[in-house]
């Protein structure tokens, strides 16, 4: 009986320690395989979001599907596209030619043609296009203006004095943002904690350029 009680106590302690570790490292768990595939298709459940309504004009890409029977050489033998997807943990794979979707596949567990996925750095390209539209429509006068002209919440932050052009060129000078996820207090990890925990992404302690 003592052994069972001791075993139960040891198990409870281990479970408690495991829960504490998981709580402290949840951002790491969420962004690494195999959990990250679920994370990146369910970001709206994990982070604050804002709906952006589409305009009236929609231009869906026409589909002209065709088989994509291609192989590639790797480590001394020819391999199939399916092997590439498996080796690289591909979530979605789309090929466009002449403005048409000629091939698409969704090897990922949660993937599909109607599933939203975290865009990461592609967002910068979309944002730059939206800035171009805003300039054309006169909503933004000039990219040399400070971002605080349009976002007063950044006044007094490290982004105070940074121009729209700085942000478009990724030359704001706000922080030495080295993507080293192995350092617990690195700026990228602080950024991730703020993003996933509902904190402010503008409250950096580093100075703005100039």
Short mmCIF file of C-alpha atoms in Angstrom, two decimals:
data_model
loop_
_atom_site.label_atom_id
_atom_site.label_comp_id
_atom_site.label_asym_id
_atom_site.label_seq_id
_atom_site.Cartn_x
_atom_site.Cartn_y
_atom_site.Cartn_z
CA UNK A 1 0.00 0.00 0.00
CA UNK A 2 2.83 2.40 0.75
CA UNK A 3 4.36 1.69 -2.63
CA UNK A 4 1.08 2.46 -4.38
CA UNK A 5 0.63 5.69 -2.44
CA UNK A 6 4.22 6.65 -3.09
CA UNK A 7 3.78 5.81 -6.76
CA UNK A 8 0.63 7.91 -6.92
CA UNK A 9 2.38 10.84 -5.27
CA UNK A 10 5.32 10.51 -7.65
CA UNK A 11 2.96 10.36 -10.61
CA UNK A 12 1.04 13.40 -9.41
CA UNK A 13 4.26 15.33 -8.88
CA UNK A 14 5.48 14.38 -12.37
CA UNK A 15 2.14 15.38 -13.89
CA UNK A 16 2.27 18.68 -12.01
CA UNK A 17 5.81 19.36 -13.18
CA UNK A 18 4.79 18.47 -16.72
CA UNK A 19 1.85 20.86 -16.58
CA UNK A 20 4.09 23.66 -15.32
CA UNK A 21 6.63 22.98 -18.09
CA UNK A 22 3.89 22.95 -20.72
CA UNK A 23 2.49 26.24 -19.43
CA UNK A 24 5.90 27.92 -19.52
CA UNK A 25 6.79 26.51 -22.96
CA UNK A 26 3.40 26.59 -24.65
CA UNK A 27 4.59 28.98 -27.35
CA UNK A 28 7.39 26.57 -28.27
CA UNK A 29 5.04 23.60 -28.37
CA UNK A 30 2.48 25.43 -30.50
CA UNK A 31 5.02 26.50 -33.13
CA UNK A 32 6.88 23.20 -33.59
CA UNK A 33 5.90 19.93 -35.21
CA UNK A 34 3.55 18.18 -34.98
CA UNK A 35 1.37 20.68 -33.09
CA UNK A 36 2.23 23.65 -35.31
CA UNK A 37 0.14 22.38 -38.22
CA UNK A 38 -2.98 22.73 -36.09
CA UNK A 39 -1.73 26.04 -34.67
CA UNK A 40 -1.14 27.65 -38.06
CA UNK A 41 -4.62 26.72 -39.30
CA UNK A 42 -6.40 27.87 -36.15
CA UNK A 43 -4.67 31.16 -35.35
CA UNK A 44 -8.05 32.85 -34.87
CA UNK A 45 -8.58 30.66 -31.80
CA UNK A 46 -5.22 31.57 -30.27
CA UNK A 47 -4.68 35.25 -31.01
CA UNK A 48 -6.77 38.41 -31.18
CA UNK A 49 -8.17 38.85 -34.69
CA UNK A 50 -10.02 41.48 -36.66
CA UNK A 51 -12.33 40.75 -39.58
CA UNK A 52 -11.45 42.60 -42.80
CA UNK A 53 -14.36 42.59 -45.21
CA UNK A 54 -13.58 42.02 -48.85
CA UNK A 55 -14.58 44.52 -51.51
CA UNK A 56 -17.37 44.04 -53.99
CA UNK A 57 -15.12 42.94 -56.86
CA UNK A 58 -13.81 39.41 -56.53
CA UNK A 59 -11.52 37.80 -59.10
CA UNK A 60 -11.23 34.07 -58.40
CA UNK A 61 -8.34 32.32 -60.05
CA UNK A 62 -9.57 30.03 -62.85
CA UNK A 63 -8.76 26.35 -62.44
CA UNK A 64 -7.37 24.19 -65.20
CA UNK A 65 -6.19 21.11 -63.26
CA UNK A 66 -3.74 18.71 -64.82
CA UNK A 67 -1.58 15.89 -63.49
CA UNK A 68 1.84 16.97 -62.29
CA UNK A 69 3.95 13.90 -62.94
CA UNK A 70 7.36 15.21 -61.95
CA UNK A 71 10.27 13.65 -60.12
CA UNK A 72 13.45 15.04 -58.64
CA UNK A 73 16.83 13.61 -57.80
CA UNK A 74 17.84 13.46 -54.15
CA UNK A 75 20.38 11.30 -52.33
CA UNK A 76 21.12 9.18 -55.35
CA UNK A 77 17.63 8.32 -56.58
CA UNK A 78 14.57 9.80 -58.25
CA UNK A 79 11.76 10.76 -55.92
CA UNK A 80 8.13 11.65 -56.42
CA UNK A 81 6.29 14.82 -55.52
CA UNK A 82 4.47 12.92 -52.79
CA UNK A 83 7.86 12.01 -51.26
CA UNK A 84 8.82 15.68 -51.32
CA UNK A 85 5.64 16.60 -49.46
CA UNK A 86 6.26 13.91 -46.85
CA UNK A 87 9.93 14.84 -46.39
CA UNK A 88 9.29 18.56 -46.05
CA UNK A 89 5.99 18.32 -44.11
CA UNK A 90 4.16 20.20 -46.86
CA UNK A 91 0.78 21.55 -45.83
CA UNK A 92 -0.47 22.94 -49.15
CA UNK A 93 1.04 22.90 -52.64
CA UNK A 94 -0.37 25.05 -55.43
CA UNK A 95 1.06 25.64 -58.93
CA UNK A 96 -0.07 28.59 -61.02
CA UNK A 97 0.65 29.05 -64.72
CA UNK A 98 -0.62 31.87 -66.89
CA UNK A 99 -2.90 33.09 -64.13
CA UNK A 100 -4.56 29.70 -63.73
CA UNK A 101 -4.35 27.07 -61.01
CA UNK A 102 -3.01 24.05 -62.84
CA UNK A 103 -2.26 21.85 -59.85
CA UNK A 104 -3.09 21.86 -56.15
CA UNK A 105 -2.66 19.36 -53.37
CA UNK A 106 -3.25 19.50 -49.63
CA UNK A 107 -1.10 16.87 -47.90
CA UNK A 108 -1.48 18.49 -44.49
CA UNK A 109 -3.76 16.99 -41.88
CA UNK A 110 -5.81 20.17 -41.47
CA UNK A 111 -5.27 21.59 -44.96
CA UNK A 112 -7.84 22.22 -47.67
CA UNK A 113 -8.81 24.72 -50.34
CA UNK A 114 -11.18 26.43 -47.89
CA UNK A 115 -8.86 26.46 -44.87
CA UNK A 116 -7.15 29.64 -43.69
CA UNK A 117 -3.44 29.42 -42.95
CA UNK A 118 -0.97 31.68 -41.17
CA UNK A 119 0.71 33.77 -43.88
CA UNK A 120 3.77 34.89 -41.90
CA UNK A 121 6.11 36.98 -44.08
CA UNK A 122 3.73 36.94 -47.06
CA UNK A 123 1.73 39.46 -45.04
CA UNK A 124 4.42 42.06 -45.78
CA UNK A 125 3.77 41.76 -49.53
CA UNK A 126 0.01 42.07 -49.01
CA UNK A 127 0.51 45.06 -46.70
CA UNK A 128 2.70 46.84 -49.25
CA UNK A 129 0.00 46.39 -51.89
CA UNK A 130 -2.60 47.84 -49.53
CA UNK A 131 -0.32 50.82 -48.87
CA UNK A 132 -0.08 51.34 -52.63
CA UNK A 133 -3.87 51.36 -52.88
CA UNK A 134 -4.11 53.78 -49.95
CA UNK A 135 -1.64 56.13 -51.68
CA UNK A 136 -3.59 55.93 -54.93
CA UNK A 137 -6.85 56.72 -53.15
CA UNK A 138 -5.31 59.52 -51.08
CA UNK A 139 -5.87 57.85 -47.71
CA UNK A 140 -2.09 58.10 -47.18
CA UNK A 141 -0.31 61.19 -48.50
CA UNK A 142 3.32 60.11 -48.54
CA UNK A 143 5.35 57.15 -47.32
CA UNK A 144 7.89 59.53 -45.78
CA UNK A 145 5.32 60.47 -43.12
CA UNK A 146 5.72 59.11 -39.61
CA UNK A 147 3.58 56.11 -38.77
CA UNK A 148 2.31 58.01 -35.74
CA UNK A 149 0.37 60.29 -38.10
CA UNK A 150 -1.93 57.33 -38.80
CA UNK A 151 -1.44 55.29 -35.64
CA UNK A 152 -1.47 57.53 -32.59
CA UNK A 153 -1.06 54.52 -30.33
CA UNK A 154 2.60 54.33 -31.37
CA UNK A 155 3.42 57.78 -29.97
CA UNK A 156 6.07 57.37 -27.29
CA UNK A 157 6.96 53.84 -28.38
CA UNK A 158 10.09 52.73 -30.20
CA UNK A 159 8.20 53.31 -33.45
CA UNK A 160 7.77 57.02 -32.75
CA UNK A 161 9.64 58.79 -35.57
CA UNK A 162 9.70 55.75 -37.85
CA UNK A 163 8.24 56.42 -41.30
CA UNK A 164 5.93 54.26 -43.36
CA UNK A 165 8.81 53.85 -45.80
CA UNK A 166 11.01 52.52 -42.99
CA UNK A 167 8.46 49.83 -42.25
CA UNK A 168 7.95 48.93 -45.90
CA UNK A 169 11.72 48.56 -46.32
CA UNK A 170 12.07 46.73 -42.98
CA UNK A 171 14.61 49.37 -41.96
CA UNK A 172 12.91 50.86 -38.90
CA UNK A 173 15.85 50.03 -36.64
CA UNK A 174 13.44 48.95 -33.91
CA UNK A 175 15.35 46.21 -32.17
CA UNK A 176 18.00 43.75 -33.18
CA UNK A 177 15.40 41.19 -34.20
CA UNK A 178 17.44 38.03 -34.62
CA UNK A 179 15.13 35.04 -34.96
CA UNK A 180 16.80 32.96 -32.29
CA UNK A 181 14.01 30.97 -30.68
CA UNK A 182 16.46 29.08 -28.44
CA UNK A 183 17.06 32.19 -26.30
CA UNK A 184 14.13 32.55 -23.93
CA UNK A 185 14.34 36.35 -23.61
CA UNK A 186 15.22 37.10 -27.24
CA UNK A 187 13.20 39.83 -28.93
CA UNK A 188 11.47 37.36 -31.24
CA UNK A 189 10.33 35.29 -28.24
CA UNK A 190 9.14 38.42 -26.43
CA UNK A 191 7.25 39.32 -29.59
CA UNK A 192 5.65 35.86 -29.72
CA UNK A 193 4.64 36.04 -26.07
CA UNK A 194 3.05 39.46 -26.59
CA UNK A 195 1.22 38.24 -29.69
CA UNK A 196 -0.14 35.06 -28.15
CA UNK A 197 -0.76 36.52 -24.70
CA UNK A 198 -2.65 39.62 -25.74
CA UNK A 199 0.16 42.01 -24.87
CA UNK A 200 1.24 45.07 -26.82
CA UNK A 201 3.52 44.55 -29.80
CA UNK A 202 4.69 48.17 -29.71
CA UNK A 203 6.12 48.34 -26.20
CA UNK A 204 9.76 47.63 -27.01
CA UNK A 205 12.37 49.06 -24.70
CA UNK A 206 14.82 49.78 -27.51
CA UNK A 207 15.18 53.20 -29.04
CA UNK A 208 13.83 54.20 -32.41
CA UNK A 209 16.25 55.35 -35.17
CA UNK A 210 17.37 58.91 -35.60
#
